Amino acid sequence: MCKGTLFVVSAPSGAGKTSLVKALRKGMDGFTVSVSHTTRAPRPGEKDGRDYRFVDRAEFERMIAAGEFLEHARVFDNHYGTARATVEAALEQGGDVLLEIDWQGARQVRTLLPDSVSVFILPPSLAALEQRLTGRGQDDPGTIARRMGDAISEMSHYGEYDYLVVNDDFAVALRELRAIVIAHRMRRARQAERHRDLIAGLLKAS
């Protein structure tokens, strides 16, 4: 069985990463969803085990010490991490995995799994990004200002990624993200493994 591909998607907060990834998963088969661990509190509507695995700081630190994370990082005073065993098991079974992580986590993943495919999503402008963050109605002006500063810092790492998508028009950005996934699924090694019997039959001497 041909191994699956790990797709790493990063973006500054407010760039639309989560919405794009949800739409991508909904419209394409073959994905195994990796649910990250976090120490932050659930937001309204979030469910443990679906959006994140919510754990306390002590449990998170235990998992770090035990080497259970593929990557982990501190973001906005909270900790986020991806369980290594879950991702590696899914890839071995031929499933593609989507990870929504920041540039720190993406850098760790590339070190451990260099065959991963990374995509960075940019907003169309700083004004649009600030409008999206403000429109959530979840943060005060001071927090918005800090998030904008963190977003600029995050975006400065776009050059470390394989692909770059600008989320100005959602439908266009989704189409571009789909194209990246399809292209990698069509790679020769993966297609040759998937269609091994067909190829053997086509090359059989008459």
mmCIF file of C-alpha atoms in Angstrom:
data_model
loop_
_atom_site.group_PDB
_atom_site.id
_atom_site.type_symbol
_atom_site.label_atom_id
_atom_site.label_comp_id
_atom_site.label_asym_id
_atom_site.label_seq_id
_atom_site.Cartn_x
_atom_site.Cartn_y
_atom_site.Cartn_z
ATOM 1 C CA MET A 1 0.000 0.000 0.000
ATOM 2 C CA CYS A 2 1.284 3.458 -0.962
ATOM 3 C CA LYS A 3 1.622 5.830 1.972
ATOM 4 C CA GLY A 4 -0.624 8.847 2.215
ATOM 5 C CA THR A 5 0.516 12.465 2.063
ATOM 6 C CA LEU A 6 0.672 14.840 4.990
ATOM 7 C CA PHE A 7 -0.630 18.275 3.983
ATOM 8 C CA VAL A 8 0.364 21.098 6.316
ATOM 9 C CA VAL A 9 -1.699 24.291 6.072
ATOM 10 C CA SER A 10 -0.689 27.482 7.886
ATOM 11 C CA ALA A 11 -1.985 31.047 7.918
ATOM 12 C CA PRO A 12 -2.239 34.060 10.198
ATOM 13 C CA SER A 13 -5.324 34.176 12.389
ATOM 14 C CA GLY A 14 -8.210 35.590 10.342
ATOM 15 C CA ALA A 15 -6.931 34.535 6.911
ATOM 16 C CA GLY A 16 -9.668 31.907 6.528
ATOM 17 C CA LYS A 17 -7.556 28.777 6.944
ATOM 18 C CA THR A 18 -10.084 26.823 9.001
ATOM 19 C CA SER A 19 -12.976 27.566 6.636
ATOM 20 C CA LEU A 20 -10.908 26.574 3.601
ATOM 21 C CA VAL A 21 -9.747 23.317 5.161
ATOM 22 C CA LYS A 22 -13.289 22.401 6.229
ATOM 23 C CA ALA A 23 -14.572 23.037 2.711
ATOM 24 C CA LEU A 24 -11.708 21.050 1.216
ATOM 25 C CA ARG A 25 -12.421 18.037 3.433
ATOM 26 C CA LYS A 26 -16.134 18.243 2.683
ATOM 27 C CA GLY A 27 -15.597 18.260 -1.059
ATOM 28 C CA MET A 28 -12.839 15.651 -1.332
ATOM 29 C CA ASP A 29 -12.557 12.054 -0.156
ATOM 30 C CA GLY A 30 -9.482 10.344 1.215
ATOM 31 C CA PHE A 31 -8.632 12.612 4.128
ATOM 32 C CA THR A 32 -7.982 11.556 7.705
ATOM 33 C CA VAL A 33 -8.515 14.474 10.049
ATOM 34 C CA SER A 34 -5.898 14.999 12.725
ATOM 35 C CA VAL A 35 -7.420 16.718 15.748
ATOM 36 C CA SER A 36 -4.844 18.819 17.575
ATOM 37 C CA HIS A 37 -4.402 19.014 21.333
ATOM 38 C CA THR A 38 -4.613 22.433 22.970
ATOM 39 C CA THR A 39 -4.514 23.950 26.428
ATOM 40 C CA ARG A 40 -6.866 26.816 25.546
ATOM 41 C CA ALA A 41 -10.500 26.842 26.586
ATOM 42 C CA PRO A 42 -13.151 25.800 24.038
ATOM 43 C CA ARG A 43 -14.785 28.613 22.080
ATOM 44 C CA PRO A 44 -18.572 28.746 21.650
ATOM 45 C CA GLY A 45 -19.708 25.848 19.481
ATOM 46 C CA GLU A 46 -16.440 23.898 19.705
ATOM 47 C CA LYS A 47 -16.575 20.269 20.787
ATOM 48 C CA ASP A 48 -13.839 18.207 22.406
ATOM 49 C CA GLY A 49 -12.537 15.544 20.039
ATOM 50 C CA ARG A 50 -14.037 17.235 16.975
ATOM 51 C CA ASP A 51 -12.419 20.680 16.841
ATOM 52 C CA TYR A 52 -9.588 20.068 19.327
ATOM 53 C CA ARG A 53 -8.658 17.747 22.140
ATOM 54 C CA PHE A 54 -8.782 20.105 25.104
ATOM 55 C CA VAL A 55 -6.279 19.216 27.839
ATOM 56 C CA ASP A 56 -4.803 21.042 30.804
ATOM 57 C CA ARG A 57 -1.224 22.315 30.949
ATOM 58 C CA ALA A 58 -0.002 19.397 33.083
ATOM 59 C CA GLU A 59 -1.257 16.780 30.587
ATOM 60 C CA PHE A 60 0.222 18.700 27.676
ATOM 61 C CA GLU A 61 3.621 18.877 29.356
ATOM 62 C CA ARG A 62 3.452 15.141 30.112
ATOM 63 C CA MET A 63 2.878 14.439 26.411
ATOM 64 C CA ILE A 64 5.852 16.619 25.464
ATOM 65 C CA ALA A 65 8.104 14.796 27.923
ATOM 66 C CA ALA A 66 6.927 11.440 26.572
ATOM 67 C CA GLY A 67 7.709 12.457 22.972
ATOM 68 C CA GLU A 68 4.095 11.987 21.897
ATOM 69 C CA PHE A 69 3.864 15.066 19.672
ATOM 70 C CA LEU A 70 4.800 15.330 16.013
ATOM 71 C CA GLU A 71 4.905 19.063 16.604
ATOM 72 C CA HIS A 72 3.884 21.488 19.297
ATOM 73 C CA ALA A 73 3.999 25.233 19.770
ATOM 74 C CA ARG A 74 2.887 28.081 21.985
ATOM 75 C CA VAL A 75 0.427 30.469 20.310
ATOM 76 C CA PHE A 76 -1.358 33.358 22.025
ATOM 77 C CA ASP A 77 -0.353 32.134 25.524
ATOM 78 C CA ASN A 78 -1.760 28.665 24.831
ATOM 79 C CA HIS A 79 -0.147 25.428 23.669
ATOM 80 C CA TYR A 80 -1.066 23.369 20.601
ATOM 81 C CA GLY A 81 0.248 19.976 19.508
ATOM 82 C CA THR A 82 -0.294 17.118 17.046
ATOM 83 C CA ALA A 83 -0.141 13.525 18.257
ATOM 84 C CA ARG A 84 2.563 11.727 16.266
ATOM 85 C CA ALA A 85 1.182 8.193 16.488
ATOM 86 C CA THR A 86 -2.213 9.173 15.063
ATOM 87 C CA VAL A 87 -0.723 10.898 12.014
ATOM 88 C CA GLU A 88 1.839 8.210 11.222
ATOM 89 C CA ALA A 89 -0.752 5.420 11.508
ATOM 90 C CA ALA A 90 -3.087 7.192 9.079
ATOM 91 C CA LEU A 91 -0.305 7.773 6.548
ATOM 92 C CA GLU A 92 0.787 4.130 6.716
ATOM 93 C CA GLN A 93 -2.783 3.081 5.900
ATOM 94 C CA GLY A 94 -2.727 5.208 2.742
ATOM 95 C CA GLY A 95 -4.846 8.106 3.992
ATOM 96 C CA ASP A 96 -3.974 11.738 3.421
ATOM 97 C CA VAL A 97 -3.776 13.880 6.553
ATOM 98 C CA LEU A 98 -4.511 17.602 6.854
ATOM 99 C CA LEU A 99 -2.818 19.576 9.609
ATOM 100 C CA GLU A 100 -3.739 23.169 10.462
ATOM 101 C CA ILE A 101 -0.686 24.428 12.342
ATOM 102 C CA ASP A 102 1.473 27.535 12.623
ATOM 103 C CA TRP A 103 4.924 28.078 11.114
ATOM 104 C CA GLN A 104 6.684 26.750 14.236
ATOM 105 C CA GLY A 105 4.836 23.449 14.027
ATOM 106 C CA ALA A 106 5.273 23.264 10.251
ATOM 107 C CA ARG A 107 9.027 23.607 10.649
ATOM 108 C CA GLN A 108 9.077 20.721 13.145
ATOM 109 C CA VAL A 109 6.965 18.561 10.833
ATOM 110 C CA ARG A 110 9.267 19.160 7.865
ATOM 111 C CA THR A 111 12.199 17.992 9.968
ATOM 112 C CA LEU A 112 10.500 14.739 10.995
ATOM 113 C CA LEU A 113 8.487 14.130 7.807
ATOM 114 C CA PRO A 114 10.317 15.825 4.915
ATOM 115 C CA ASP A 115 7.888 14.386 2.346
ATOM 116 C CA SER A 116 5.047 16.491 3.735
ATOM 117 C CA VAL A 117 3.453 19.142 1.499
ATOM 118 C CA SER A 118 3.086 22.618 2.992
ATOM 119 C CA VAL A 119 0.703 25.415 1.995
ATOM 120 C CA PHE A 120 0.606 28.966 3.361
ATOM 121 C CA ILE A 121 -2.578 31.032 3.083
ATOM 122 C CA LEU A 122 -2.353 34.827 2.904
ATOM 123 C CA PRO A 123 -5.099 37.441 3.311
ATOM 124 C CA PRO A 124 -5.585 39.906 0.434
ATOM 125 C CA SER A 125 -4.475 42.850 2.602
ATOM 126 C CA LEU A 126 -3.765 43.902 6.186
ATOM 127 C CA ALA A 127 -6.996 45.915 6.174
ATOM 128 C CA ALA A 128 -9.011 42.842 5.199
ATOM 129 C CA LEU A 129 -7.287 40.778 7.870
ATOM 130 C CA GLU A 130 -8.055 43.344 10.589
ATOM 131 C CA GLN A 131 -11.657 43.559 9.427
ATOM 132 C CA ARG A 132 -12.031 39.779 9.661
ATOM 133 C CA LEU A 133 -10.525 39.687 13.156
ATOM 134 C CA THR A 134 -12.722 42.554 14.341
ATOM 135 C CA GLY A 135 -15.808 41.021 12.741
ATOM 136 C CA ARG A 136 -15.552 37.947 14.940
ATOM 137 C CA GLY A 137 -16.595 40.048 17.927
ATOM 138 C CA GLN A 138 -14.561 37.852 20.270
ATOM 139 C CA ASP A 139 -11.626 40.124 21.191
ATOM 140 C CA ASP A 140 -11.053 43.606 22.594
ATOM 141 C CA PRO A 141 -9.028 46.233 20.649
ATOM 142 C CA GLY A 142 -5.851 45.434 22.555
ATOM 143 C CA THR A 143 -6.097 41.760 21.668
ATOM 144 C CA ILE A 144 -6.845 42.628 18.029
ATOM 145 C CA ALA A 145 -3.722 44.804 17.894
ATOM 146 C CA ARG A 146 -1.616 41.993 19.318
ATOM 147 C CA ARG A 147 -3.083 39.483 16.874
ATOM 148 C CA MET A 148 -2.266 41.806 13.979
ATOM 149 C CA GLY A 149 1.340 42.000 15.141
ATOM 150 C CA ASP A 150 1.503 38.239 15.487
ATOM 151 C CA ALA A 151 -0.062 37.848 12.025
ATOM 152 C CA ILE A 152 2.682 39.921 10.412
ATOM 153 C CA SER A 153 5.290 37.816 12.195
ATOM 154 C CA GLU A 154 3.567 34.610 11.020
ATOM 155 C CA MET A 155 3.350 35.826 7.417
ATOM 156 C CA SER A 156 7.076 36.561 7.351
ATOM 157 C CA HIS A 157 7.635 32.769 7.226
ATOM 158 C CA TYR A 158 5.669 32.209 4.004
ATOM 159 C CA GLY A 159 8.921 31.463 2.157
ATOM 160 C CA GLU A 160 9.377 28.211 4.068
ATOM 161 C CA TYR A 161 6.317 26.665 2.381
ATOM 162 C CA ASP A 162 5.891 24.734 -0.874
ATOM 163 C CA TYR A 163 2.755 26.582 -2.013
ATOM 164 C CA LEU A 164 1.185 29.990 -1.488
ATOM 165 C CA VAL A 165 -2.568 30.700 -1.731
ATOM 166 C CA VAL A 166 -4.148 34.165 -1.380
ATOM 167 C CA ASN A 167 -7.623 34.003 0.140
ATOM 168 C CA ASP A 168 -9.250 37.016 -1.505
ATOM 169 C CA ASP A 169 -12.078 35.177 -3.256
ATOM 170 C CA PHE A 170 -12.978 32.089 -1.174
ATOM 171 C CA ALA A 171 -14.085 29.987 -4.155
ATOM 172 C CA VAL A 172 -10.857 30.712 -6.034
ATOM 173 C CA ALA A 173 -8.692 29.978 -2.996
ATOM 174 C CA LEU A 174 -10.533 26.685 -2.430
ATOM 175 C CA ARG A 175 -10.087 25.719 -6.069
ATOM 176 C CA GLU A 176 -6.352 26.409 -5.823
ATOM 177 C CA LEU A 177 -6.072 24.377 -2.627
ATOM 178 C CA ARG A 178 -7.892 21.477 -4.292
ATOM 179 C CA ALA A 179 -5.532 21.677 -7.260
ATOM 180 C CA ILE A 180 -2.533 21.269 -4.954
ATOM 181 C CA VAL A 181 -4.018 18.140 -3.386
ATOM 182 C CA ILE A 182 -5.052 16.623 -6.717
ATOM 183 C CA ALA A 183 -1.616 17.232 -8.240
ATOM 184 C CA HIS A 184 0.104 15.385 -5.414
ATOM 185 C CA ARG A 185 -2.362 12.515 -5.564
ATOM 186 C CA MET A 186 -1.523 12.113 -9.261
ATOM 187 C CA ARG A 187 2.221 11.680 -8.677
ATOM 188 C CA ARG A 188 3.716 8.735 -10.545
ATOM 189 C CA ALA A 189 4.740 6.688 -7.503
ATOM 190 C CA ARG A 190 1.316 6.923 -5.912
ATOM 191 C CA GLN A 191 -0.581 6.260 -9.130
ATOM 192 C CA ALA A 192 1.693 3.333 -10.011
ATOM 193 C CA GLU A 193 0.969 1.735 -6.652
ATOM 194 C CA ARG A 194 -2.765 2.385 -6.879
ATOM 195 C CA HIS A 195 -3.002 0.983 -10.427
ATOM 196 C CA ARG A 196 -0.404 -1.769 -10.148
ATOM 197 C CA ASP A 197 -2.622 -4.488 -11.643
ATOM 198 C CA LEU A 198 -3.785 -2.259 -14.495
ATOM 199 C CA ILE A 199 -0.214 -1.324 -15.421
ATOM 200 C CA ALA A 200 0.918 -4.964 -15.259
ATOM 201 C CA GLY A 201 -1.881 -5.897 -17.629
ATOM 202 C CA LEU A 202 -1.119 -3.051 -20.025
ATOM 203 C CA LEU A 203 2.545 -4.031 -20.222
ATOM 204 C CA LYS A 204 1.955 -7.761 -20.541
ATOM 205 C CA ALA A 205 3.494 -9.205 -23.665
ATOM 206 C CA SER A 206 0.922 -10.354 -26.208
#
